[in-house]
């Protein structure tokens, strides 16, 4: 019998699955159905919520947070008294028993608590960091007070808990609050505290893992990040472990960028790239392949803006028969994003996504579904990969935040691929177009891995405050990596790293020259993953510069009969009224310049290698 089955049987033995006769609409997500007019609570979901609450309490206990246990049921007094004694919260001489029979005061510095029994219980001089409520039905006033004070709440909730109180509970635990379940819950809290205390004392004497240099992460400066070469990552051979790990992942793709600057009417993600496939098709195909291979259920959430929401909803119809769960969420923090033709002037990405997750309650929904990590993918990067190898490393090393980076052309990619290195955030460019790559060693690919529990911990302990970001056009040239809010947020996570991925995994579409690169024979796709042609020996991509005559997608299609062979191309610069025939091969450094007023046509089937073309006679 598995551990999961044992715990479920334990929950059933405590009658935790028996709800009230009336189940509120918002509570139906936790119910299995009804029997004899009584709501039956899904024990699997109770177990998930219990696990989330226990991990949150463990995190708070690790930071020596102040707890308040609120209870007004005299039947549970002895249970709570035993618990508080074991976890060290009971010292009568100091009046630090964090239990009251009354209400929280409106003051941020409570002095007294008066119970219904008219006993005075002296409280601490500072409000608690976490409130644990055992009878939410009778202590709704405490929940309201804690919500006003922005104190995270862990509470047992039944099927008839009103929504106005349910929405204010940070970690709700759906259950029938019987004496047996309260005893089980208090026992879980006690063991959580004891294990945390044991691990803290053991960690102080443990040797640092020098082979992986995990110590560098904790010792790194706040403005530095440890970058791990992708070649250093190793994936577990335990298939069951990988399947379980993948089932804890959710993917969020920011779908807010318009293609108007390229003459495309609609979101960039709906622009056709490979044989009619769009970047949205690619990521859906990736997830379908992963779900099939690892027998998991990785959902895809599309974060849209006001400008892209309607078009995105229309596109989702084509995935009605897909096995991937796709949700469309409208971004709430940057309403101006994507409304300009110059989309890059309005930054909106991982920071905007994280803020929207909090404001819309999606963060709690994902946690309730058992998701622990999210991968936030930018809308521009077509080659973004959902890599189980990276996720395995994050789970194994307990990494809370990871940004995927890649070396710039000004930095030796072999150097970063050979050893662990620390880089200052100022050395990492957030946008490869806006800034000169000569100033940076790395560029952020826009793929960010975040541990959801760690993110929620930072929010509710007020260590991290993500605010709305709205950058004007005049300010945009001065906004660096910190513009997405992740640049500042990554400093607050306990364990953060960067993973240096190959350049082939960073292919943003910002100009038609980028589109030409992807449509060429240099790249293909396999199950949604962009793959570079092995025939190319140069690890860097060709540098392609097209003049204003190729500015629009329609111009690119009309001026190329077919995309040239660029396997051996180093650079291409085209200016003027130039038209390309079919079956052309470009090698080395090629410059094509049509003089003003002249139409220059490149014949079919020609091979141009290391040449400057200015006139038809040059062929």
Coordinates of C-alpha atoms in Angstrom, one line a residue, residues 225 403-411 423-447 479-484 487 506 508 510:
X225 CA 23.5 35.0 -9.7
X403 CA 16.3 32.3 -15.1
X404 CA 17.5 30.8 -18.5
X405 CA 20.3 32.9 -20.0
X406 CA 22.6 32.5 -23.0
X407 CA 26.0 34.1 -23.9
X408 CA 26.0 37.1 -26.1
X409 CA 28.1 37.4 -29.2
X410 CA 30.6 39.5 -27.2
X411 CA 31.2 36.8 -24.7
X423 CA 27.5 37.1 -12.8
X424 CA 26.2 40.4 -11.7
X425 CA 22.6 41.2 -12.7
X426 CA 24.0 44.3 -14.5
X427 CA 25.9 41.9 -16.8
X428 CA 22.7 40.3 -18.0
X429 CA 20.7 42.1 -20.7
X430 CA 17.0 41.7 -20.6
X431 CA 16.3 42.7 -24.2
X432 CA 18.6 41.7 -27.0
X433 CA 17.3 44.4 -29.4
X434 CA 17.1 47.5 -27.3
X435 CA 20.6 47.3 -25.8
X436 CA 24.0 46.8 -27.4
X437 CA 25.2 43.3 -26.8
X438 CA 28.7 44.5 -26.4
X439 CA 27.9 45.8 -22.9
X440 CA 26.6 42.5 -21.6
X441 CA 28.0 39.0 -21.1
X442 CA 24.6 37.2 -21.0
X443 CA 21.1 37.8 -22.3
X444 CA 17.9 36.7 -20.5
X445 CA 16.0 34.4 -22.8
X446 CA 12.7 35.3 -21.1
X447 CA 12.1 31.8 -19.7
X479 CA 15.0 50.6 -18.4
X480 CA 17.3 47.6 -17.9
X481 CA 16.8 44.1 -16.7
X482 CA 14.9 45.2 -13.6
X483 CA 12.0 46.4 -15.7
X484 CA 10.2 43.1 -15.5
X487 CA 15.5 41.5 -11.6
X506 CA 16.9 31.8 -27.9
X508 CA 13.1 35.9 -30.6
X510 CA 11.3 41.0 -33.4

